[in-house]
mmCIF file of C-alpha atoms and ligand atoms in Angstrom:
data_model
loop_
_atom_site.group_PDB
_atom_site.id
_atom_site.type_symbol
_atom_site.label_atom_id
_atom_site.label_comp_id
_atom_site.label_asym_id
_atom_site.label_seq_id
_atom_site.Cartn_x
_atom_site.Cartn_y
_atom_site.Cartn_z
ATOM 1 C CA MET A 228 0.000 0.000 0.000
ATOM 2 C CA SER A 229 1.295 3.441 -0.784
ATOM 3 C CA THR A 230 0.832 6.815 0.782
ATOM 4 C CA LEU A 231 0.785 10.146 -0.925
ATOM 5 C CA ALA A 232 3.632 12.471 -0.277
ATOM 6 C CA THR A 233 4.032 15.944 -1.609
ATOM 7 C CA THR A 234 7.315 17.463 -2.564
ATOM 8 C CA GLY A 235 8.417 21.006 -1.891
ATOM 9 C CA ALA A 236 9.843 22.949 1.007
ATOM 10 C CA ALA A 237 7.917 23.898 4.110
ATOM 11 C CA THR A 238 4.899 21.705 3.538
ATOM 12 C CA SER A 239 2.847 20.010 6.205
ATOM 13 C CA ALA A 240 4.391 19.436 9.614
ATOM 14 C CA PRO A 241 2.520 16.469 11.115
ATOM 15 C CA ILE A 242 1.507 16.702 14.754
ATOM 16 C CA ALA A 243 -0.556 14.344 16.870
ATOM 17 C CA ASN A 244 -4.330 14.380 16.435
ATOM 18 C CA GLY A 245 -6.047 16.572 18.991
ATOM 19 C CA PRO A 246 -8.943 15.242 21.060
ATOM 20 C CA CYS A 247 -11.618 16.996 18.928
ATOM 21 C CA PRO A 248 -11.923 16.064 15.290
ATOM 22 C CA ILE A 249 -11.989 18.999 12.938
ATOM 23 C CA ARG A 250 -15.425 19.077 11.331
ATOM 24 C CA ARG A 251 -15.979 22.301 9.467
ATOM 25 C CA VAL A 252 -13.226 23.330 7.072
ATOM 26 C CA LEU A 253 -12.884 26.483 4.992
ATOM 27 C CA GLY A 254 -11.203 25.710 1.665
ATOM 28 C CA ILE A 255 -9.399 28.334 -0.429
ATOM 29 C CA GLU A 256 -8.396 27.794 -4.065
ATOM 30 C CA SER A 257 -6.469 30.288 -6.208
ATOM 31 C CA SER A 258 -3.956 28.200 -8.158
ATOM 32 C CA CYS A 259 -4.908 29.337 -11.663
ATOM 33 C CA ASP A 260 -7.815 31.428 -12.965
ATOM 34 C CA GLU A 261 -10.573 30.499 -10.539
ATOM 35 C CA THR A 262 -10.911 32.278 -7.193
ATOM 36 C CA ALA A 263 -12.851 29.953 -4.928
ATOM 37 C CA ALA A 264 -13.856 29.486 -1.301
ATOM 38 C CA SER A 265 -16.002 26.808 0.265
ATOM 39 C CA VAL A 266 -17.118 25.500 3.621
ATOM 40 C CA VAL A 267 -17.402 21.721 3.884
ATOM 41 C CA ASP A 268 -18.723 19.808 6.865
ATOM 42 C CA ASP A 269 -17.173 16.512 7.909
ATOM 43 C CA GLY A 270 -15.270 16.241 4.624
ATOM 44 C CA THR A 271 -18.374 15.321 2.649
ATOM 45 C CA THR A 272 -21.182 17.873 2.984
ATOM 46 C CA ILE A 273 -20.784 21.062 0.985
ATOM 47 C CA ILE A 274 -22.281 23.910 3.006
ATOM 48 C CA SER A 275 -21.194 26.603 0.574
ATOM 49 C CA SER A 276 -19.065 26.706 -2.559
ATOM 50 C CA VAL A 277 -18.347 29.950 -4.368
ATOM 51 C CA VAL A 278 -16.290 30.036 -7.565
ATOM 52 C CA SER A 279 -15.434 33.234 -9.395
ATOM 53 C CA SER A 280 -14.005 32.513 -12.803
ATOM 54 C CA GLN A 281 -11.648 34.916 -14.557
ATOM 55 C CA ILE A 282 -12.407 33.482 -18.010
ATOM 56 C CA ASP A 283 -13.672 36.799 -19.406
ATOM 57 C CA LEU A 284 -10.526 38.560 -18.233
ATOM 58 C CA HIS A 285 -8.164 36.157 -20.009
ATOM 59 C CA ALA A 286 -10.269 35.205 -23.056
ATOM 60 C CA ARG A 287 -9.060 38.099 -25.185
ATOM 61 C CA TYR A 288 -5.433 36.981 -24.711
ATOM 62 C CA GLY A 289 -6.203 33.374 -25.665
ATOM 63 C CA GLY A 290 -4.973 31.988 -22.343
ATOM 64 C CA VAL A 291 -4.299 32.792 -18.697
ATOM 65 C CA VAL A 292 -2.030 35.820 -18.197
ATOM 66 C CA PRO A 293 -0.287 35.104 -14.872
ATOM 67 C CA GLU A 294 0.129 38.712 -13.729
ATOM 68 C CA LEU A 295 -3.514 39.548 -14.470
ATOM 69 C CA ALA A 296 -4.610 36.375 -12.688
ATOM 70 C CA SER A 297 -2.811 37.235 -9.457
ATOM 71 C CA ARG A 298 -4.163 40.779 -9.431
ATOM 72 C CA ALA A 299 -7.685 39.502 -10.016
ATOM 73 C CA HIS A 300 -7.303 37.012 -7.149
ATOM 74 C CA VAL A 301 -6.333 39.909 -4.854
ATOM 75 C CA GLU A 302 -9.539 41.739 -5.811
ATOM 76 C CA LEU A 303 -11.863 38.739 -5.840
ATOM 77 C CA LEU A 304 -10.772 36.682 -2.858
ATOM 78 C CA THR A 305 -12.257 38.959 -0.168
ATOM 79 C CA PRO A 306 -15.806 39.042 -1.629
ATOM 80 C CA VAL A 307 -15.662 35.353 -2.563
ATOM 81 C CA LEU A 308 -14.643 34.436 0.988
ATOM 82 C CA ALA A 309 -17.311 36.697 2.489
ATOM 83 C CA ASP A 310 -19.956 34.980 0.322
ATOM 84 C CA ALA A 311 -18.814 31.467 1.185
ATOM 85 C CA LEU A 312 -18.704 32.260 4.914
ATOM 86 C CA GLU A 313 -22.080 33.994 4.919
ATOM 87 C CA GLN A 314 -23.753 31.127 3.064
ATOM 88 C CA ALA A 315 -22.334 28.794 5.703
ATOM 89 C CA GLY A 316 -23.799 30.889 8.543
ATOM 90 C CA SER A 317 -20.388 32.265 9.483
ATOM 91 C CA ASP A 318 -18.710 35.636 9.026
ATOM 92 C CA HIS A 319 -15.371 37.467 9.184
ATOM 93 C CA THR A 320 -14.838 36.162 12.725
ATOM 94 C CA GLY A 321 -14.710 32.601 11.417
ATOM 95 C CA ARG A 322 -17.522 31.506 13.737
ATOM 96 C CA GLY A 323 -18.012 27.737 13.471
ATOM 97 C CA ILE A 324 -14.939 27.130 11.302
ATOM 98 C CA ASP A 325 -12.584 24.521 12.783
ATOM 99 C CA GLY A 326 -9.768 24.585 10.225
ATOM 100 C CA ILE A 327 -8.506 26.086 6.980
ATOM 101 C CA ALA A 328 -7.225 24.312 3.871
ATOM 102 C CA VAL A 329 -5.498 26.140 1.055
ATOM 103 C CA THR A 330 -4.055 25.056 -2.263
ATOM 104 C CA HIS A 331 -0.312 25.748 -2.068
ATOM 105 C CA GLY A 332 0.701 24.138 -5.357
ATOM 106 C CA PRO A 333 1.029 23.303 -8.155
ATOM 107 C CA GLY A 334 -0.082 26.380 -10.080
ATOM 108 C CA LEU A 335 0.888 29.943 -10.907
ATOM 109 C CA ILE A 336 3.156 31.333 -8.207
ATOM 110 C CA GLY A 337 1.526 34.772 -7.980
ATOM 111 C CA SER A 338 -1.950 33.268 -7.849
ATOM 112 C CA LEU A 339 -1.013 30.657 -5.246
ATOM 113 C CA LEU A 340 0.557 33.301 -3.015
ATOM 114 C CA VAL A 341 -2.727 35.214 -2.759
ATOM 115 C CA GLY A 342 -4.597 32.207 -1.355
ATOM 116 C CA VAL A 343 -1.747 31.110 0.893
ATOM 117 C CA ALA A 344 -1.311 34.584 2.411
ATOM 118 C CA GLU A 345 -5.047 34.832 3.099
ATOM 119 C CA ALA A 346 -5.144 31.387 4.717
ATOM 120 C CA LYS A 347 -2.255 32.286 7.006
ATOM 121 C CA ALA A 348 -3.897 35.564 8.047
ATOM 122 C CA LEU A 349 -7.236 33.882 8.794
ATOM 123 C CA SER A 350 -5.588 31.006 10.636
ATOM 124 C CA MET A 351 -3.771 33.450 12.867
ATOM 125 C CA ALA A 352 -6.773 35.761 13.375
ATOM 126 C CA TRP A 353 -9.238 32.953 14.091
ATOM 127 C CA GLY A 354 -6.831 30.753 16.022
ATOM 128 C CA VAL A 355 -7.610 27.647 13.952
ATOM 129 C CA PRO A 356 -5.173 25.239 12.280
ATOM 130 C CA MET A 357 -4.285 25.498 8.627
ATOM 131 C CA VAL A 358 -3.014 22.934 6.148
ATOM 132 C CA GLY A 359 -1.537 23.381 2.676
ATOM 133 C CA VAL A 360 -3.171 21.070 0.141
ATOM 134 C CA ASN A 361 -1.786 19.732 -3.116
ATOM 135 C CA HIS A 362 -4.194 20.825 -5.881
ATOM 136 C CA LEU A 363 -3.966 17.397 -7.533
ATOM 137 C CA GLU A 364 -4.852 15.609 -4.323
ATOM 138 C CA ALA A 365 -7.787 17.997 -3.982
ATOM 139 C CA HIS A 366 -9.070 16.903 -7.421
ATOM 140 C CA LEU A 367 -8.998 13.295 -6.173
ATOM 141 C CA PHE A 368 -11.089 14.227 -3.137
ATOM 142 C CA ALA A 369 -13.754 15.825 -5.360
ATOM 143 C CA SER A 370 -15.143 12.341 -6.005
ATOM 144 C CA LEU A 371 -15.490 11.574 -2.311
ATOM 145 C CA LEU A 372 -17.665 14.640 -1.832
ATOM 146 C CA GLU A 373 -20.422 13.099 -3.909
ATOM 147 C CA GLN A 374 -19.750 9.445 -3.226
ATOM 148 C CA PRO A 375 -18.126 8.963 0.201
ATOM 149 C CA GLU A 376 -18.627 5.198 -0.035
ATOM 150 C CA LEU A 377 -16.593 4.655 -3.185
ATOM 151 C CA GLY A 378 -15.216 1.098 -3.225
ATOM 152 C CA TRP A 379 -11.476 0.410 -3.393
ATOM 153 C CA PRO A 380 -9.273 -0.032 -5.280
ATOM 154 C CA LEU A 381 -10.160 2.672 -7.740
ATOM 155 C CA VAL A 382 -8.368 3.924 -10.787
ATOM 156 C CA VAL A 383 -8.632 7.693 -11.147
ATOM 157 C CA LEU A 384 -8.026 9.380 -14.467
ATOM 158 C CA LEU A 385 -6.992 12.902 -13.475
ATOM 159 C CA VAL A 386 -7.120 15.112 -16.531
ATOM 160 C CA SER A 387 -6.702 18.859 -16.155
ATOM 161 C CA GLY A 388 -5.068 21.836 -17.828
ATOM 162 C CA GLY A 389 -1.669 21.013 -16.377
ATOM 163 C CA HIS A 390 -1.774 17.270 -15.644
ATOM 164 C CA THR A 391 -2.786 13.919 -17.046
ATOM 165 C CA LEU A 392 -2.351 11.116 -14.530
ATOM 166 C CA LEU A 393 -3.592 7.584 -13.969
ATOM 167 C CA ILE A 394 -3.629 6.884 -10.255
ATOM 168 C CA GLU A 395 -4.496 3.762 -8.317
ATOM 169 C CA VAL A 396 -6.293 4.771 -5.129
ATOM 170 C CA THR A 397 -6.476 2.101 -2.448
ATOM 171 C CA ALA A 398 -7.997 4.330 0.248
ATOM 172 C CA PRO A 399 -8.337 8.088 0.801
ATOM 173 C CA GLY A 400 -4.794 9.421 0.894
ATOM 174 C CA GLU A 401 -3.236 6.201 -0.442
ATOM 175 C CA TYR A 402 -2.197 6.608 -4.050
ATOM 176 C CA ARG A 403 0.058 4.986 -6.580
ATOM 177 C CA ILE A 404 0.873 6.917 -9.722
ATOM 178 C CA MET A 405 0.558 4.449 -12.615
ATOM 179 C CA GLY A 406 1.273 6.787 -15.505
ATOM 180 C CA GLY A 407 1.222 10.341 -16.756
ATOM 181 C CA THR A 408 1.800 12.473 -19.790
ATOM 182 C CA ILE A 409 5.301 12.693 -21.153
ATOM 183 C CA ASP A 410 4.591 16.061 -22.818
ATOM 184 C CA ASP A 411 1.350 18.092 -22.994
ATOM 185 C CA ALA A 412 -1.514 17.571 -20.569
ATOM 186 C CA ALA A 413 -4.859 16.618 -22.111
ATOM 187 C CA GLY A 414 -6.433 19.975 -21.197
ATOM 188 C CA GLU A 415 -3.417 21.805 -22.572
ATOM 189 C CA ALA A 416 -3.870 19.966 -25.887
ATOM 190 C CA PHE A 417 -7.566 20.944 -25.956
ATOM 191 C CA ASP A 418 -6.661 24.578 -25.241
ATOM 192 C CA LYS A 419 -3.834 24.753 -27.805
ATOM 193 C CA VAL A 420 -5.816 23.085 -30.595
ATOM 194 C CA ALA A 421 -8.858 25.259 -29.855
ATOM 195 C CA ARG A 422 -6.753 28.383 -30.085
ATOM 196 C CA PHE A 423 -5.231 27.230 -33.372
ATOM 197 C CA ILE A 424 -8.592 26.500 -34.988
ATOM 198 C CA GLY A 425 -10.017 29.807 -33.762
ATOM 199 C CA LEU A 426 -12.250 28.600 -30.937
ATOM 200 C CA GLY A 427 -10.693 30.807 -28.272
ATOM 201 C CA TYR A 428 -10.146 30.163 -24.584
ATOM 202 C CA PRO A 429 -10.850 28.014 -22.678
ATOM 203 C CA GLY A 430 -10.587 25.465 -25.441
ATOM 204 C CA GLY A 431 -11.970 22.342 -23.786
ATOM 205 C CA PRO A 432 -15.592 23.454 -23.447
ATOM 206 C CA ALA A 433 -15.488 25.064 -26.928
ATOM 207 C CA ILE A 434 -14.244 21.872 -28.603
ATOM 208 C CA ASP A 435 -16.724 19.817 -26.600
ATOM 209 C CA ALA A 436 -19.599 22.022 -27.810
ATOM 210 C CA ILE A 437 -18.702 22.302 -31.495
ATOM 211 C CA SER A 438 -17.810 18.612 -31.813
ATOM 212 C CA GLY A 439 -21.509 17.770 -31.590
ATOM 213 C CA GLN A 440 -21.919 19.289 -35.057
ATOM 214 C CA GLY A 441 -18.863 17.597 -36.567
ATOM 215 C CA ASP A 442 -17.892 14.203 -37.968
ATOM 216 C CA ALA A 443 -15.463 12.478 -35.595
ATOM 217 C CA LYS A 444 -14.354 10.169 -38.403
ATOM 218 C CA ALA A 445 -13.522 12.995 -40.824
ATOM 219 C CA PHE A 446 -9.805 12.895 -39.956
ATOM 220 C CA ALA A 447 -7.798 9.935 -38.648
ATOM 221 C CA PHE A 448 -5.540 11.719 -36.164
ATOM 222 C CA PRO A 449 -2.836 9.619 -34.464
ATOM 223 C CA ARG A 450 -3.381 7.806 -31.164
ATOM 224 C CA SER A 451 -0.061 7.930 -29.383
ATOM 225 C CA MET A 452 0.431 5.532 -26.465
ATOM 226 C CA PRO A 453 4.097 5.636 -25.452
ATOM 227 C CA GLY A 454 5.583 2.525 -23.835
ATOM 228 C CA ASP A 455 3.833 -0.569 -22.524
ATOM 229 C CA GLY A 456 2.529 1.104 -19.379
ATOM 230 C CA TYR A 457 0.052 3.847 -18.716
ATOM 231 C CA ASP A 458 1.741 6.977 -20.044
ATOM 232 C CA PHE A 459 0.268 9.495 -22.462
ATOM 233 C CA SER A 460 1.556 11.836 -25.146
ATOM 234 C CA PHE A 461 -0.495 14.549 -26.826
ATOM 235 C CA SER A 462 2.038 16.807 -28.501
ATOM 236 C CA GLY A 463 2.221 14.672 -31.690
ATOM 237 C CA LEU A 464 -1.555 14.758 -31.980
ATOM 238 C CA LYS A 465 -1.561 18.535 -31.573
ATOM 239 C CA THR A 466 1.098 18.895 -34.305
ATOM 240 C CA SER A 467 -0.842 16.575 -36.564
ATOM 241 C CA VAL A 468 -3.969 18.743 -36.216
ATOM 242 C CA VAL A 469 -1.942 21.880 -36.947
ATOM 243 C CA ASN A 470 -0.371 20.299 -40.051
ATOM 244 C CA LYS A 471 -3.737 19.060 -41.320
ATOM 245 C CA VAL A 472 -5.379 22.475 -40.940
ATOM 246 C CA ARG A 473 -2.432 24.195 -42.635
ATOM 247 C CA LYS A 474 -2.716 21.746 -45.537
ATOM 248 C CA GLU A 475 -6.506 21.902 -45.747
ATOM 249 C CA PRO A 476 -7.520 25.379 -44.540
ATOM 250 C CA GLU A 477 -11.034 24.830 -45.882
ATOM 251 C CA ALA A 478 -11.580 21.829 -43.559
ATOM 252 C CA SER A 479 -14.666 22.136 -41.392
ATOM 253 C CA THR A 480 -13.734 23.370 -37.895
ATOM 254 C CA ALA A 481 -16.405 21.131 -36.364
ATOM 255 C CA ASP A 482 -14.953 18.071 -38.141
ATOM 256 C CA VAL A 483 -11.397 18.908 -37.018
ATOM 257 C CA ALA A 484 -12.561 19.479 -33.438
ATOM 258 C CA ALA A 485 -14.626 16.278 -33.354
ATOM 259 C CA SER A 486 -11.817 14.164 -34.850
ATOM 260 C CA PHE A 487 -9.273 15.635 -32.423
ATOM 261 C CA GLN A 488 -11.557 15.063 -29.432
ATOM 262 C CA GLU A 489 -12.197 11.499 -30.581
ATOM 263 C CA ALA A 490 -8.435 10.803 -30.661
ATOM 264 C CA VAL A 491 -7.819 12.259 -27.174
ATOM 265 C CA VAL A 492 -10.745 10.407 -25.648
ATOM 266 C CA ASP A 493 -9.815 7.152 -27.390
ATOM 267 C CA VAL A 494 -6.346 7.198 -25.832
ATOM 268 C CA LEU A 495 -7.565 8.264 -22.369
ATOM 269 C CA VAL A 496 -10.213 5.542 -22.253
ATOM 270 C CA THR A 497 -7.946 2.789 -23.637
ATOM 271 C CA ARG A 498 -5.242 3.442 -21.053
ATOM 272 C CA ALA A 499 -7.631 3.973 -18.127
ATOM 273 C CA ARG A 500 -9.381 0.707 -18.950
ATOM 274 C CA ALA A 501 -6.086 -1.200 -19.127
ATOM 275 C CA ALA A 502 -4.958 0.316 -15.819
ATOM 276 C CA ALA A 503 -8.240 -0.658 -14.142
ATOM 277 C CA ALA A 504 -7.941 -4.231 -15.433
ATOM 278 C CA ALA A 505 -4.321 -4.472 -14.263
ATOM 279 C CA VAL A 506 -5.117 -3.621 -10.648
ATOM 280 C CA GLY A 507 -8.559 -5.219 -10.487
ATOM 281 C CA ALA A 508 -10.180 -1.833 -9.867
ATOM 282 C CA ARG A 509 -13.800 -1.808 -8.760
ATOM 283 C CA ALA A 510 -14.390 1.406 -10.656
ATOM 284 C CA ILE A 511 -12.835 4.097 -12.807
ATOM 285 C CA CYS A 512 -13.251 7.602 -11.519
ATOM 286 C CA LEU A 513 -12.743 10.837 -13.462
ATOM 287 C CA ALA A 514 -11.231 13.995 -11.995
ATOM 288 C CA GLY A 515 -10.002 17.380 -13.246
ATOM 289 C CA GLY A 516 -11.386 19.902 -15.725
ATOM 290 C CA VAL A 517 -11.251 17.625 -18.796
ATOM 291 C CA ALA A 518 -13.472 15.185 -16.880
ATOM 292 C CA ALA A 519 -16.274 17.616 -17.763
ATOM 293 C CA ASN A 520 -15.931 16.520 -21.403
ATOM 294 C CA SER A 521 -19.161 14.953 -22.707
ATOM 295 C CA LEU A 522 -17.533 12.358 -24.960
ATOM 296 C CA LEU A 523 -15.038 11.261 -22.294
ATOM 297 C CA ARG A 524 -17.850 10.835 -19.771
ATOM 298 C CA ALA A 525 -19.971 8.807 -22.198
ATOM 299 C CA ARG A 526 -17.073 6.592 -23.311
ATOM 300 C CA ILE A 527 -15.819 5.889 -19.780
ATOM 301 C CA GLU A 528 -19.336 4.964 -18.728
ATOM 302 C CA GLN A 529 -19.683 2.600 -21.695
ATOM 303 C CA ALA A 530 -16.235 1.036 -21.179
ATOM 304 C CA CYS A 531 -16.914 0.420 -17.487
ATOM 305 C CA ALA A 532 -20.308 -1.105 -18.255
ATOM 306 C CA ASP A 533 -18.658 -3.420 -20.814
ATOM 307 C CA ASP A 534 -15.992 -4.410 -18.282
ATOM 308 C CA GLY A 535 -18.488 -4.932 -15.448
ATOM 309 C CA ILE A 536 -16.977 -2.296 -13.152
ATOM 310 C CA GLY A 537 -18.323 0.971 -11.800
ATOM 311 C CA ALA A 538 -17.833 4.393 -13.359
ATOM 312 C CA PHE A 539 -17.811 7.438 -11.212
ATOM 313 C CA LEU A 540 -18.176 10.780 -12.931
ATOM 314 C CA PRO A 541 -18.266 13.716 -10.513
ATOM 315 C CA SER A 542 -20.651 16.523 -11.458
ATOM 316 C CA ARG A 543 -19.073 19.016 -13.842
ATOM 317 C CA ALA A 544 -18.838 21.735 -11.176
ATOM 318 C CA LEU A 545 -16.683 19.441 -9.051
ATOM 319 C CA CYS A 546 -14.473 18.411 -12.004
ATOM 320 C CA THR A 547 -13.283 21.943 -12.727
ATOM 321 C CA ASP A 548 -11.412 23.969 -10.119
ATOM 322 C CA ASN A 549 -13.346 24.656 -6.920
ATOM 323 C CA ALA A 550 -12.603 25.049 -3.218
ATOM 324 C CA ALA A 551 -14.931 22.329 -1.915
ATOM 325 C CA MET A 552 -12.435 19.708 -3.077
ATOM 326 C CA VAL A 553 -9.660 21.620 -1.285
ATOM 327 C CA ALA A 554 -11.700 21.681 1.934
ATOM 328 C CA ALA A 555 -12.416 17.936 1.585
ATOM 329 C CA ALA A 556 -8.740 17.081 1.108
ATOM 330 C CA GLY A 557 -7.831 19.474 3.946
ATOM 331 C CA HIS A 558 -10.412 17.866 6.241
ATOM 332 C CA TRP A 559 -8.766 14.495 5.684
ATOM 333 C CA ARG A 560 -5.262 15.896 6.214
ATOM 334 C CA LEU A 561 -6.165 17.942 9.299
ATOM 335 C CA ASN A 562 -7.857 14.940 10.905
ATOM 336 C CA HIS A 563 -4.751 12.873 10.193
ATOM 337 C CA GLY A 564 -2.624 15.319 12.140
ATOM 338 C CA ASP A 565 -1.238 17.462 9.326
ATOM 339 C CA ARG A 566 -0.687 21.099 10.182
ATOM 340 C CA SER A 567 1.169 23.670 8.118
ATOM 341 C CA PRO A 568 3.279 26.311 9.826
ATOM 342 C CA LEU A 569 2.902 30.007 9.065
ATOM 343 C CA THR A 570 6.038 29.665 6.948
ATOM 344 C CA LEU A 571 4.075 27.508 4.461
ATOM 345 C CA ALA A 572 5.418 28.249 0.986
ATOM 346 C CA ALA A 573 3.532 28.307 -2.287
ATOM 347 C CA ASP A 574 5.169 25.799 -4.621
ATOM 348 C CA PRO A 575 4.295 26.171 -8.321
ATOM 349 C CA ASN A 576 5.937 22.815 -9.105
ATOM 350 C CA LEU A 577 4.500 20.773 -6.255
ATOM 351 C CA ARG A 578 4.121 17.176 -7.438
ATOM 352 C CA LEU A 579 1.906 14.302 -6.477
ATOM 353 C CA VAL A 580 4.095 11.315 -5.813
ATOM 354 C CA SER A 581 3.413 7.877 -4.424
ATOM 355 C CA THR A 582 5.582 5.883 -2.052
ATOM 356 C CA VAL A 583 5.107 2.154 -2.174
HETATM 357 O O1 LIG B 134 -8.920 21.263 -13.418
HETATM 358 P P1 LIG B 134 -9.057 22.527 -14.186
HETATM 359 O O2 LIG B 134 -10.319 23.342 -13.980
HETATM 360 O O3 LIG B 134 -7.827 23.474 -13.939
HETATM 361 C C1 LIG B 134 -6.538 22.952 -13.814
HETATM 362 O O4 LIG B 134 -6.201 22.507 -12.689
HETATM 363 O O5 LIG B 134 -5.850 22.899 -14.855
HETATM 364 O O6 LIG B 134 -8.914 22.130 -15.734
HETATM 365 C C2 LIG B 134 -8.933 23.093 -16.744
HETATM 366 C C3 LIG B 134 -8.824 22.383 -18.069
HETATM 367 C C4 LIG B 134 -8.672 23.333 -19.242
HETATM 368 O O7 LIG B 134 -7.619 22.872 -20.063
HETATM 369 C C5 LIG B 134 -10.018 23.223 -19.951
HETATM 370 O O8 LIG B 134 -9.937 23.465 -21.348
HETATM 371 C C6 LIG B 134 -10.389 21.801 -19.655
HETATM 372 O O9 LIG B 134 -10.005 21.593 -18.318
HETATM 373 N N1 LIG B 134 -11.833 21.551 -19.803
HETATM 374 C C7 LIG B 134 -12.362 20.722 -20.724
HETATM 375 C C8 LIG B 134 -13.769 20.824 -20.599
HETATM 376 N N2 LIG B 134 -14.040 21.701 -19.585
HETATM 377 C C9 LIG B 134 -12.841 22.130 -19.102
HETATM 378 N N3 LIG B 134 -11.773 19.945 -21.652
HETATM 379 C C10 LIG B 134 -12.572 19.227 -22.461
HETATM 380 N N4 LIG B 134 -13.932 19.280 -22.426
HETATM 381 C C11 LIG B 134 -14.571 20.058 -21.510
HETATM 382 N N5 LIG B 134 -15.906 20.095 -21.468
HETATM 383 ZN ZN1 LIG B 135 -7.416 21.821 -11.369
#
């Protein structure tokens, strides 16, 4: 059995569990372009979840502009927090809040710092413990919010803008990384291809939407599956789409989008299915922003039904970045004795690693 460890300086400093379990956790998320705060009870019941997206701010630049993102977090975090606390029957005094969880990596350094600084200030002012949470671990906990009784072992396909991972989960907090992308993340490929074919930012939802009007068999884009294991590669596919569109500028955008999406989903489902079979998983679970993709959800559901295992697809709001998943992961960590000191650092390159 393996346990998750996070890399990076000044992370959690474990201490013994106190006599009272920590029930109500405030989660703060600001790793990329969503400013979010949420109050979660007992690690599973969402009392409030407020997400303020900066999509409109970045759309005109075709992607997230880090400096603009951090400034927007500074402006948005206070009202977002006030909303989340008020909806949970609390206020600026932190009444009823037992602990604070904050994403401290991976992500954009300036954006992460805004959330981390706020968490430290509130922890000190309210006199409650704080824990830094790995954003990737938070995505894994999103599933437990809707289905606390998920059976083990599970294989989680974590597909976001920055990561593509296949992870065996044997219990909450016990992970084994089975594979990952060797180049672009799946969401990154969606965003880059969308930008190239003129669909703007964020690319994933745009490709998802237009693909419904296209022919997924119009172009036979490559399915790259490096090695015999569970790794992924999407940069060749992206280049292939670019070359095709340059050669055939009159090609239907919907057909290109649908054929590209088909290739990404094909590879993700093939490898996730093989990983689940290899470990005897009881279910495949999706996590991360790309898990909101309609075709991926339908294909995973079908593959799991064919293989006689469960499929767990968190609601779309819990797939994309939110703070409820951070609070859920923080609840688990805090109740396992993790505490972060006030010297907690934001780590843009924080990794999710397994120890066997
Ligand atoms: O998890 P997330 O919200 O942020 C990160 O941690 O990266 O994931 C964002 C990514 C973006 O690349 C976005 O294009 C992609 O998720 N995405 C989608 C869909 N919705 C969001 N990709 C494909 N289809 C979607 N419906
Ligand atoms: Zn994310």
